[in-house]
GROMACS .gro file of C-alpha atoms in nm:
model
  197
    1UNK     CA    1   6.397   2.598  -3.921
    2UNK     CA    2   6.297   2.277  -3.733
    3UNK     CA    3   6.346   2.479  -3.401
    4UNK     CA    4   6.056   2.698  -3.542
    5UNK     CA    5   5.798   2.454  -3.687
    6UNK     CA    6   5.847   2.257  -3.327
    7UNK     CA    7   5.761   2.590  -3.152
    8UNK     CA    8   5.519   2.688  -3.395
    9UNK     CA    9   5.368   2.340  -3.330
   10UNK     CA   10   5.331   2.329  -2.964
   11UNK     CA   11   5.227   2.716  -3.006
   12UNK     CA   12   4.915   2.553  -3.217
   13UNK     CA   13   4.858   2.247  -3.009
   14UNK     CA   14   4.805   2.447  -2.667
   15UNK     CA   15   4.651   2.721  -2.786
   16UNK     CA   16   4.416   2.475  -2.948
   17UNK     CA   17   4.385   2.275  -2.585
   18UNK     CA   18   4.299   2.626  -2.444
   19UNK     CA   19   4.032   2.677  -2.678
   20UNK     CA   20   3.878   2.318  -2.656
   21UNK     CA   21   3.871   2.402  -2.266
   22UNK     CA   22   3.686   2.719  -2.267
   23UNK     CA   23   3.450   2.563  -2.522
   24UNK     CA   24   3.352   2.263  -2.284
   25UNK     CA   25   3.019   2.325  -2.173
   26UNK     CA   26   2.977   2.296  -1.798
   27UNK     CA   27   2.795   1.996  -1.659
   28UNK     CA   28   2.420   2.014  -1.615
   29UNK     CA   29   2.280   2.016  -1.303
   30UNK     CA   30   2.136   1.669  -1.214
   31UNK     CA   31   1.806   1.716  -0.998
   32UNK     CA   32   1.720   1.359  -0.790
   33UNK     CA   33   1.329   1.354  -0.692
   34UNK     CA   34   1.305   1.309  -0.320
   35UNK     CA   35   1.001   1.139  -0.202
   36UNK     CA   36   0.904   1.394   0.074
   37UNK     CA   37   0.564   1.569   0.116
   38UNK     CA   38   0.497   1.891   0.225
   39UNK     CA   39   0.409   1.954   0.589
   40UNK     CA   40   0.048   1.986   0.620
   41UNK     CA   41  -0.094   2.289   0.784
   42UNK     CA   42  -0.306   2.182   1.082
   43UNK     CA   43  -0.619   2.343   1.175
   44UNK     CA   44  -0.813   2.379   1.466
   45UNK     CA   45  -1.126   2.187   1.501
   46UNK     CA   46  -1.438   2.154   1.746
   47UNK     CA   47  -1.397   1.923   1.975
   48UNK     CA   48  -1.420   1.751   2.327
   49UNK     CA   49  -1.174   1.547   2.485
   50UNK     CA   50  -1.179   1.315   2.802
   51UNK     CA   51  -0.813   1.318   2.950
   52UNK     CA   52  -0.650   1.008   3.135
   53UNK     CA   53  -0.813   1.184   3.454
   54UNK     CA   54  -1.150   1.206   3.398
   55UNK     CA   55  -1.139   1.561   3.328
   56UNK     CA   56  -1.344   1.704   2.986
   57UNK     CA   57  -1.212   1.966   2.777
   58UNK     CA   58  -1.443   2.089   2.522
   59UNK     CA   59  -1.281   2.396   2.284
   60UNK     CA   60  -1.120   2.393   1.968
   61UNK     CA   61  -0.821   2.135   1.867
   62UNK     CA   62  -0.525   2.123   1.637
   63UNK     CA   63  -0.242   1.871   1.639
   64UNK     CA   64   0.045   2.032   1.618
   65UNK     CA   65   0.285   1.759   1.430
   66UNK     CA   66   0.447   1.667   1.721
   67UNK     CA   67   0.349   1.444   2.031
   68UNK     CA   68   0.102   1.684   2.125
   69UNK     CA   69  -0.254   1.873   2.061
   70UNK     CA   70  -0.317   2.205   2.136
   71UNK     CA   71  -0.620   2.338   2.276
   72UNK     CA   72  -0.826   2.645   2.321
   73UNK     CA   73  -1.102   2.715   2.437
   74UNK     CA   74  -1.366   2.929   2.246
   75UNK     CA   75  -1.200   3.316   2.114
   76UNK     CA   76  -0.970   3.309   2.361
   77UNK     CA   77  -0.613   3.349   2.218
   78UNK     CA   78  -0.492   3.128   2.561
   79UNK     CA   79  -0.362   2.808   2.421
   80UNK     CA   80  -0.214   2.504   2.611
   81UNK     CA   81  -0.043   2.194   2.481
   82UNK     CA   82  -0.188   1.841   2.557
   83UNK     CA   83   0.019   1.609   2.483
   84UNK     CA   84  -0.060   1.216   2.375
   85UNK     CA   85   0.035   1.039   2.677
   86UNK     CA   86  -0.293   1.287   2.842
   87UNK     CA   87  -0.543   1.171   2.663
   88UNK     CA   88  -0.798   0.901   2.648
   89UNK     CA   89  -1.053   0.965   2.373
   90UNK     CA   90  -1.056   1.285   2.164
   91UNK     CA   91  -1.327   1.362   1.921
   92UNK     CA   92  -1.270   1.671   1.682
   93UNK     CA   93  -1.545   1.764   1.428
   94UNK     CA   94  -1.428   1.676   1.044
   95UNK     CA   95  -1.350   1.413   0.853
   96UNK     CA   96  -1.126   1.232   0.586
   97UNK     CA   97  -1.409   1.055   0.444
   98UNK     CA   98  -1.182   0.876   0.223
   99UNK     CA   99  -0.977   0.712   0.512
  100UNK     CA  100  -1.244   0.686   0.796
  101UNK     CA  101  -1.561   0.515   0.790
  102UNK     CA  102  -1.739   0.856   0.967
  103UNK     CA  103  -1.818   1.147   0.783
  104UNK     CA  104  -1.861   1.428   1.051
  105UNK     CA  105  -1.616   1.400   1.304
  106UNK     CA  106  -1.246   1.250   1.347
  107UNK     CA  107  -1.166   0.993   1.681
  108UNK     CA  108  -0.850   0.911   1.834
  109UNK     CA  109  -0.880   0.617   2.113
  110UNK     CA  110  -0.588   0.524   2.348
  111UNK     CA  111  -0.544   0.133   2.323
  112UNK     CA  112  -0.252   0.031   2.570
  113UNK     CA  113  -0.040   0.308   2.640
  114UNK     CA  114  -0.089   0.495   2.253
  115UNK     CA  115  -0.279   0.725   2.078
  116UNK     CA  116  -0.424   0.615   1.775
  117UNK     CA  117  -0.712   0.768   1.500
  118UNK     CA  118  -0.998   0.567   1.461
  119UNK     CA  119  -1.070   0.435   1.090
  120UNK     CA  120  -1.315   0.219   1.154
  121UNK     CA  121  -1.552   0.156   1.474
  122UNK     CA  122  -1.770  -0.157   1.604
  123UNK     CA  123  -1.678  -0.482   1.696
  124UNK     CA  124  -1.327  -0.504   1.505
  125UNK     CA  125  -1.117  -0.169   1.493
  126UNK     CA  126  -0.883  -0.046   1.225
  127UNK     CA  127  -0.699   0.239   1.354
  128UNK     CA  128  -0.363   0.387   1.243
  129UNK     CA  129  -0.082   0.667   1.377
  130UNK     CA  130  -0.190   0.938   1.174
  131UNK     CA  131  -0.303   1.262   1.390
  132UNK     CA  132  -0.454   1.458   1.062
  133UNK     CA  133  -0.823   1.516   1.059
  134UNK     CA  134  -0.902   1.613   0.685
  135UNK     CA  135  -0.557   1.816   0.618
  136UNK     CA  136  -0.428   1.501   0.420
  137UNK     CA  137  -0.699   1.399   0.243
  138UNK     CA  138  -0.665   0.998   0.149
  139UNK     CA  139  -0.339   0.925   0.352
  140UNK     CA  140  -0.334   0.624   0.598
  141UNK     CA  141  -0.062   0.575   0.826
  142UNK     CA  142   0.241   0.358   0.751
  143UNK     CA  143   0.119   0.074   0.925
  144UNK     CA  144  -0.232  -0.043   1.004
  145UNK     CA  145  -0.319  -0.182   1.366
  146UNK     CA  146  -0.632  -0.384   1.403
  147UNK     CA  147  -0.820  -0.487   1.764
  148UNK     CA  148  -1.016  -0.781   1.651
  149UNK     CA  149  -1.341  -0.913   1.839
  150UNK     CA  150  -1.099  -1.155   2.057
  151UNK     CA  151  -0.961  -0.874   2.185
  152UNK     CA  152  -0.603  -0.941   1.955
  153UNK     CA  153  -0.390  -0.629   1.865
  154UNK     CA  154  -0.259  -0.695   1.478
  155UNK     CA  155  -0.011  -0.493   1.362
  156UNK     CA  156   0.035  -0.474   0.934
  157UNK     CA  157   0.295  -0.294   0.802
  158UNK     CA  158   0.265  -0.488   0.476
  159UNK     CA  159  -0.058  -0.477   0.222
  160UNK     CA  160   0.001  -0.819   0.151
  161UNK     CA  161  -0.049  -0.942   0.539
  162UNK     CA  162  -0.313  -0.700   0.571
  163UNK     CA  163  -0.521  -0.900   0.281
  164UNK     CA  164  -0.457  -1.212   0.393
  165UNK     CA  165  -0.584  -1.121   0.703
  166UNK     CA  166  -0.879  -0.965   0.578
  167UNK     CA  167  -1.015  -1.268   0.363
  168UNK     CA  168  -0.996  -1.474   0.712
  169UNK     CA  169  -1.196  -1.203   0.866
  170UNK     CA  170  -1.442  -1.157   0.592
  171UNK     CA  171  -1.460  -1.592   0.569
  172UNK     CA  172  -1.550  -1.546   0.975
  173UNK     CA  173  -1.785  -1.293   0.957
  174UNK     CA  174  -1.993  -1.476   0.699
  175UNK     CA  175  -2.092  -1.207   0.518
  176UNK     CA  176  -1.993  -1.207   0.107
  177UNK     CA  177  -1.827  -0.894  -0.021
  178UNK     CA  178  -1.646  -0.895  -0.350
  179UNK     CA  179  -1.338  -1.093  -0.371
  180UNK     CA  180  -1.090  -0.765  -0.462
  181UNK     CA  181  -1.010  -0.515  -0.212
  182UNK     CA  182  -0.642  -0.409  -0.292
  183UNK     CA  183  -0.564  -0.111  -0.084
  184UNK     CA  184  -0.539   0.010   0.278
  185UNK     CA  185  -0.843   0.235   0.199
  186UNK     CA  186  -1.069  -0.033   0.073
  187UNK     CA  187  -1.015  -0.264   0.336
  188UNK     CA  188  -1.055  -0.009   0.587
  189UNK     CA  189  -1.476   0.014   0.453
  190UNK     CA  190  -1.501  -0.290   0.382
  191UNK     CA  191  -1.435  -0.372   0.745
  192UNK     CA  192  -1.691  -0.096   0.829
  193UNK     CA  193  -1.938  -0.273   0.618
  194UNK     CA  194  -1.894  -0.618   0.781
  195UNK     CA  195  -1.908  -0.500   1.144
  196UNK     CA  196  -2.261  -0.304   1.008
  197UNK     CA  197  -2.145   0.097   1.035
   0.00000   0.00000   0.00000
């Protein structure tokens, strides 16, 4: 008899384990938000470029999210890549009016040996890394570079840097602006504003 209840007591005990393990719900999935954007879709523009050679291509423009533009000229289906290290000044029509200081057309200026988009023009220059005309509406590179009157190249990767340079510019240019610009945008027209765009 006490051979039975043991048996009938283990019967009960694992068949109860069994049951408890079917019954455990699997684990949810778990998602983790991944700060990536999706890839813009570049379009061509209207534009006119001046390579490192003097020569001028006028046509239409897209960057192609890589080291490189490509270019064609009027209908034709014909394209041809030109990359960065080609070009001296390329002017495509549009504009991210919320990042640039110029409503109807985008710049890109070599300085040194880079390409770099023009956010703000005159005397002191704010340009960045970004290639985008107006496919990413309100987005400013990672870092900010600045060519200051002097002739200085300033490099900010930081927003704090960038506003402490700022107030020294804006104390130098002698002009009074309110005392709270807080992002890369804002400082990028209020720099517009000093040098008189």
């Amino acid at each position: 008899m006490r051979n039975g209840s043991l048996i009938l007591a283990a019967v009960v005990f694992g068949s109860s384990t069994l049951w408890a393990q079917h019954r455990v719900t699997p684990p949810s999935t778990i998602f983790i938000p991944v700060d990536q954007t999706p890839t813009p879709n570049y379009q061509y523009h209207d534009g006119t470029a001046t390579l490192i050679d003097g020569t001028v291509l006028q046509g239409l423009f897209r960057y192609n999210g890589r080291n490189t533009f490509v270019y064609r000229t009027g209908g034709q289906a014909l394209s041809k890549r030109i990359g960065f290290s080609m070009i001296r000044r390329l002017a495509v029509a549009g504009a991210d009016s919320t990042t640039t200081t110029r409503s109807d057309s985008t710049i890109f200026v070599r300085l040194g040996r880079r390409l770099y988009r023009q956010l703000t023009g005159g005397t002191t220059m704010v340009v960045d890394r970004r290639f985008s005309v107006d496919e990413e509406r309100g987005r400013i590179g990672q870092r900010l570079y600045v060519l200051d009157d002097n002739g200085d190249f300033h490099r900010f990767s930081s927003l704090q840097k960038l506003n402490k340079w700022f107030y020294a510019f804006r104390e130098r240019s002698g002009k009074s602006l309110p005392d709270v610009f807080l992002n890369e945008n804002e400082i990028v027209k209020a720099v517009a504003r000093i040098n008189g765009e």
